[in-house]
Short mmCIF file of C-alpha atoms in Angstrom, two decimals:
data_model
loop_
_atom_site.label_atom_id
_atom_site.label_comp_id
_atom_site.label_asym_id
_atom_site.label_seq_id
_atom_site.Cartn_x
_atom_site.Cartn_y
_atom_site.Cartn_z
CA UNK S 20 -0.01 0.05 -0.19
CA UNK S 21 1.90 3.26 -1.08
CA UNK S 22 -0.46 5.09 1.31
CA UNK S 23 0.89 6.18 4.97
CA UNK S 24 -1.62 5.00 7.33
CA UNK S 25 -2.19 3.93 10.92
CA UNK S 26 -5.04 1.67 13.13
CA UNK S 27 -6.20 2.08 16.73
CA UNK S 28 -8.61 0.80 18.41
CA UNK S 29 -10.67 -2.18 17.46
CA UNK S 30 -14.53 -2.53 17.07
CA UNK S 31 -16.36 -1.43 13.90
CA UNK S 32 -14.02 0.63 11.01
CA UNK S 33 -13.84 4.66 11.39
CA UNK S 34 -12.10 6.11 8.78
CA UNK S 35 -10.70 10.06 9.25
CA UNK S 36 -10.14 11.80 6.00
CA UNK S 37 -8.35 14.89 6.88
CA UNK S 38 -8.18 18.54 5.17
CA UNK S 39 -5.81 19.55 2.64
CA UNK S 40 -3.14 21.93 4.05
CA UNK S 41 -1.99 19.36 6.75
CA UNK S 42 -2.19 15.73 7.37
CA UNK S 43 -3.63 12.97 9.54
CA UNK S 44 -1.65 14.22 12.51
CA UNK S 45 -4.83 16.49 12.83
CA UNK S 46 -6.77 14.04 14.09
CA UNK S 47 -4.78 13.47 16.99
CA UNK S 48 -7.05 14.36 19.75
CA UNK S 49 -9.89 13.05 17.91
CA UNK S 50 -8.29 9.70 17.60
CA UNK S 51 -8.22 8.27 21.26
CA UNK S 52 -11.43 9.33 21.90
CA UNK S 53 -13.21 7.02 19.31
CA UNK S 54 -10.53 4.11 19.74
CA UNK S 55 -12.17 3.58 22.80
CA UNK S 56 -14.71 1.44 20.98
CA UNK S 57 -14.19 1.47 17.33
CA UNK S 58 -10.84 0.66 14.92
CA UNK S 59 -9.80 3.71 13.67
CA UNK S 60 -8.10 4.40 10.49
CA UNK S 61 -6.22 7.91 9.89
CA UNK S 62 -3.98 8.07 6.87
CA UNK S 63 -1.82 10.65 4.97
CA UNK S 64 -3.72 11.87 1.42
CA UNK S 65 -1.42 11.46 -1.42
CA UNK S 66 0.95 14.40 -1.05
CA UNK S 67 0.59 14.61 2.00
CA UNK S 68 2.36 13.83 5.70
CA UNK S 69 4.67 10.30 4.60
CA UNK S 70 2.64 9.69 1.99
CA UNK S 71 4.44 9.54 -1.46
CA UNK S 72 4.05 12.66 -3.65
CA UNK S 73 1.71 12.83 -7.00
CA UNK S 74 3.57 11.88 -10.13
CA UNK S 75 0.27 11.85 -12.47
CA UNK S 76 -3.31 13.53 -12.00
CA UNK S 77 -4.21 12.83 -8.34
CA UNK S 78 -7.54 9.97 -7.81
CA UNK S 79 -8.57 11.07 -4.16
CA UNK S 80 -11.78 8.82 -4.35
CA UNK S 81 -9.33 5.72 -5.98
CA UNK S 82 -7.12 6.27 -2.97
CA UNK S 83 -9.72 5.84 -0.62
CA UNK S 84 -11.40 2.88 -2.37
CA UNK S 85 -7.48 1.06 -2.75
CA UNK S 86 -6.92 1.58 0.94
CA UNK S 87 -9.94 0.09 2.27
CA UNK S 88 -9.39 -2.91 0.19
CA UNK S 89 -5.75 -3.09 1.44
CA UNK S 90 -6.83 -3.04 5.00
CA UNK S 91 -9.68 -5.83 4.18
CA UNK S 92 -12.60 -3.44 4.92
CA UNK S 93 -15.76 -4.43 2.97
CA UNK S 94 -18.07 -1.24 4.47
CA UNK S 95 -17.23 1.83 7.23
CA UNK S 96 -18.00 5.39 8.89
CA UNK S 97 -16.18 8.04 6.82
CA UNK S 98 -15.32 11.25 8.42
CA UNK S 99 -14.23 13.74 5.89
CA UNK S 100 -13.09 16.92 6.86
CA UNK S 101 -12.73 19.88 3.98
CA UNK S 102 -11.53 18.04 1.23
CA UNK S 103 -12.13 15.40 2.95
CA UNK S 104 -15.34 15.35 3.32
CA UNK S 105 -15.33 16.40 -0.80
CA UNK S 106 -13.70 12.87 -1.16
CA UNK S 107 -16.35 10.93 1.36
CA UNK S 108 -18.85 12.53 -0.61
CA UNK S 109 -17.82 11.45 -3.89
CA UNK S 110 -17.44 8.27 -2.15
CA UNK S 111 -20.15 7.32 -1.33
CA UNK S 112 -22.22 8.01 -4.47
CA UNK S 113 -19.93 5.73 -6.42
CA UNK S 114 -19.47 3.05 -3.72
CA UNK S 115 -22.76 3.41 -1.56
CA UNK S 116 -22.27 -0.19 -0.87
CA UNK S 117 -19.01 0.82 0.95
CA UNK S 118 -20.41 3.61 3.26
CA UNK S 119 -22.23 2.64 6.67
CA UNK S 120 -22.03 6.22 7.80
CA UNK S 121 -20.81 9.52 6.22
CA UNK S 122 -19.76 12.19 8.42
CA UNK S 123 -19.04 15.21 6.79
CA UNK S 124 -17.21 18.13 8.73
CA UNK S 125 -16.97 22.13 7.00
CA UNK S 126 -16.99 19.76 3.59
CA UNK S 127 -15.88 21.03 0.66
CA UNK S 128 -18.17 19.82 -2.55
CA UNK S 129 -17.53 18.65 -6.13
CA UNK S 130 -18.84 21.36 -8.86
CA UNK S 131 -19.63 24.32 -6.03
CA UNK S 132 -18.59 27.05 -7.47
CA UNK S 133 -16.79 29.78 -4.42
CA UNK S 134 -17.75 33.15 -3.26
CA UNK S 135 -15.32 35.92 -4.87
CA UNK S 136 -14.55 36.56 -1.31
CA UNK S 137 -12.73 33.18 -1.03
CA UNK S 138 -11.65 32.90 -4.02
CA UNK S 139 -9.63 36.22 -3.92
CA UNK S 140 -8.27 35.38 -0.52
CA UNK S 141 -6.89 32.01 -2.32
CA UNK S 142 -5.55 33.78 -4.66
CA UNK S 143 -3.40 35.99 -2.91
CA UNK S 144 -2.16 33.27 -0.66
CA UNK S 145 -1.06 31.19 -4.27
CA UNK S 146 0.70 34.40 -5.50
CA UNK S 147 3.33 34.38 -2.71
CA UNK S 148 4.38 30.34 -4.22
CA UNK S 149 6.95 28.88 -4.02
CA UNK S 150 8.12 30.76 -1.30
CA UNK S 151 7.04 28.39 1.97
CA UNK S 152 7.47 30.42 4.98
CA UNK S 153 5.57 33.09 3.32
CA UNK S 154 2.66 31.19 2.32
CA UNK S 155 2.02 29.28 5.27
CA UNK S 156 2.11 32.67 7.20
CA UNK S 157 -0.39 33.96 4.47
CA UNK S 158 -2.90 30.76 4.84
CA UNK S 159 -3.10 30.40 8.17
CA UNK S 160 -3.84 34.49 8.59
CA UNK S 161 -7.24 33.39 7.39
CA UNK S 162 -10.43 34.46 8.96
CA UNK S 163 -11.26 30.81 9.36
CA UNK S 164 -8.58 29.86 11.06
CA UNK S 165 -8.69 32.66 13.77
CA UNK S 166 -10.08 30.37 17.02
CA UNK S 167 -6.86 27.86 16.22
CA UNK S 168 -3.78 30.31 15.76
CA UNK S 169 -5.19 32.17 18.49
CA UNK S 170 -4.86 29.04 20.82
CA UNK S 171 -3.28 26.09 22.00
CA UNK S 172 -2.42 24.69 18.92
CA UNK S 173 -1.13 27.53 16.70
CA UNK S 174 2.23 25.76 16.61
CA UNK S 175 0.86 22.47 15.40
CA UNK S 176 -1.20 23.66 12.66
CA UNK S 177 2.08 26.01 11.74
CA UNK S 178 3.86 23.25 11.81
CA UNK S 179 1.41 20.76 10.14
CA UNK S 180 0.80 23.63 7.08
CA UNK S 181 4.73 24.44 6.79
CA UNK S 182 5.34 20.85 6.08
CA UNK S 183 2.77 20.51 3.56
CA UNK S 184 3.31 23.32 1.61
CA UNK S 185 7.26 22.79 1.48
CA UNK S 186 6.43 18.87 0.30
CA UNK S 187 3.98 20.66 -2.25
CA UNK S 188 7.14 22.96 -3.57
CA UNK S 189 10.22 20.12 -3.69
CA UNK S 190 7.95 17.12 -4.86
CA UNK S 191 4.56 17.40 -6.46
CA UNK S 192 5.11 16.69 -9.73
CA UNK S 193 1.69 17.06 -11.06
CA UNK S 194 -1.14 19.36 -9.49
CA UNK S 195 -4.51 17.84 -11.47
CA UNK S 196 -7.09 16.12 -9.34
CA UNK S 197 -9.87 13.94 -11.01
CA UNK S 198 -13.11 14.16 -9.75
CA UNK S 199 -16.24 11.73 -10.52
CA UNK S 200 -18.78 13.51 -12.94
CA UNK S 201 -21.31 14.40 -13.03
CA UNK S 202 -19.99 16.31 -10.07
CA UNK S 203 -21.69 15.30 -6.56
CA UNK S 204 -23.15 18.73 -6.28
CA UNK S 205 -25.69 17.30 -8.93
CA UNK S 206 -26.32 14.24 -7.20
CA UNK S 207 -26.73 14.63 -3.52
CA UNK S 208 -30.18 13.19 -3.15
CA UNK S 209 -28.57 9.95 -4.41
CA UNK S 210 -26.53 9.95 -1.24
CA UNK S 211 -28.04 6.66 0.70
CA UNK S 212 -25.71 6.58 4.50
CA UNK S 213 -27.36 8.56 7.48
CA UNK S 214 -25.22 11.75 7.58
CA UNK S 215 -24.04 13.69 9.67
CA UNK S 216 -22.85 17.76 8.64
CA UNK S 217 -20.52 19.43 11.51
CA UNK S 218 -19.81 22.69 11.45
CA UNK S 219 -18.71 25.61 13.25
CA UNK S 220 -19.20 29.37 13.75
CA UNK S 221 -16.03 30.76 12.72
CA UNK S 222 -16.16 30.06 8.68
CA UNK S 223 -16.83 31.52 5.45
CA UNK S 224 -20.79 32.02 4.32
CA UNK S 225 -19.97 29.22 1.70
CA UNK S 226 -20.29 26.61 4.42
CA UNK S 227 -23.75 28.14 5.07
CA UNK S 228 -24.44 27.68 0.72
CA UNK S 229 -23.30 24.26 0.93
CA UNK S 230 -24.99 22.77 3.95
CA UNK S 231 -27.98 24.45 1.97
CA UNK S 232 -27.77 22.00 -0.80
CA UNK S 233 -26.76 18.99 1.58
CA UNK S 234 -30.25 19.19 2.72
CA UNK S 235 -31.12 17.39 -0.34
CA UNK S 236 -29.32 14.55 1.35
CA UNK S 237 -32.38 12.24 2.36
CA UNK S 238 -31.05 11.59 5.89
CA UNK S 239 -28.97 14.09 7.46
CA UNK S 240 -28.48 15.37 10.97
CA UNK S 241 -26.92 19.64 11.43
CA UNK S 242 -24.21 20.26 13.92
CA UNK S 243 -23.08 23.78 14.84
CA UNK S 244 -20.07 23.62 17.36
CA UNK S 245 -20.06 27.95 18.90
CA UNK S 246 -16.81 29.13 18.48
CA UNK S 247 -15.09 26.62 16.24
CA UNK S 248 -13.06 27.83 13.32
CA UNK S 249 -12.35 25.27 10.02
CA UNK S 250 -9.84 23.47 12.09
CA UNK S 251 -12.56 21.87 14.00
CA UNK S 252 -10.42 18.67 15.13
CA UNK S 253 -8.23 21.04 16.61
CA UNK S 254 -10.15 23.77 18.50
CA UNK S 255 -13.21 21.25 19.37
CA UNK S 256 -11.59 17.79 18.95
CA UNK S 257 -13.63 16.65 22.56
CA UNK S 258 -17.04 18.04 21.42
CA UNK S 259 -16.35 17.01 17.85
CA UNK S 260 -15.40 13.05 18.64
CA UNK S 261 -18.47 13.00 21.72
CA UNK S 262 -20.92 14.33 18.30
CA UNK S 263 -19.32 11.52 15.99
CA UNK S 264 -19.79 9.08 18.58
CA UNK S 265 -23.21 10.45 19.06
CA UNK S 266 -24.49 10.06 15.51
CA UNK S 267 -22.57 6.20 15.37
CA UNK S 268 -24.68 4.89 17.82
CA UNK S 269 -27.64 6.30 16.66
CA UNK S 270 -28.73 8.88 20.16
#
């Protein structure tokens, strides 16, 4: 298996997919809580952490399929954060029989058109390339990281982001990502898994719009975590773990 992964605990499987800009270490405060009762799988997405960098277009949904097949997991709970949520959503549409439940944390969405506010901010960050220090600093100055960067895990997030940026600009040979077609935004009503949508209150307005679209999912529940920014696994790991466990146990 090419991708670097870790398994903790025993019981029914739950797979955690991290956001872009970091790696599986972002789950370090969540995994121990879930691993009391579940087999928790985390992994570094291709091009992040200790996984190999891409030399051809990334098929992140297929990477998830390969990981599950490698581990012999026929059906699992998926927990996806940000782009990890986008991957999990697309996977759920392609392979519905492999998904027990779907938990999304401030997810992105294939086919969604982001606001000019968000795209302008991203353009400002990307303009700093390939200066890794500047890229990291500009990225973490974004309003959606304000809670984390003023809290106890600010240095940890900086370390994760800096490692990611350095890897991208020294190792990546390809930047194209392949997503399934038609895009998920057109097929949300086809998601068959029970779904939980979690978000913090310190977010881009785009997350509200994405949440509205997810109301098309036949069986979905929404949870808002007060005073959490985009990095919910770092700002509110205890509350996040509690909500995940509550949903899995049908409480």
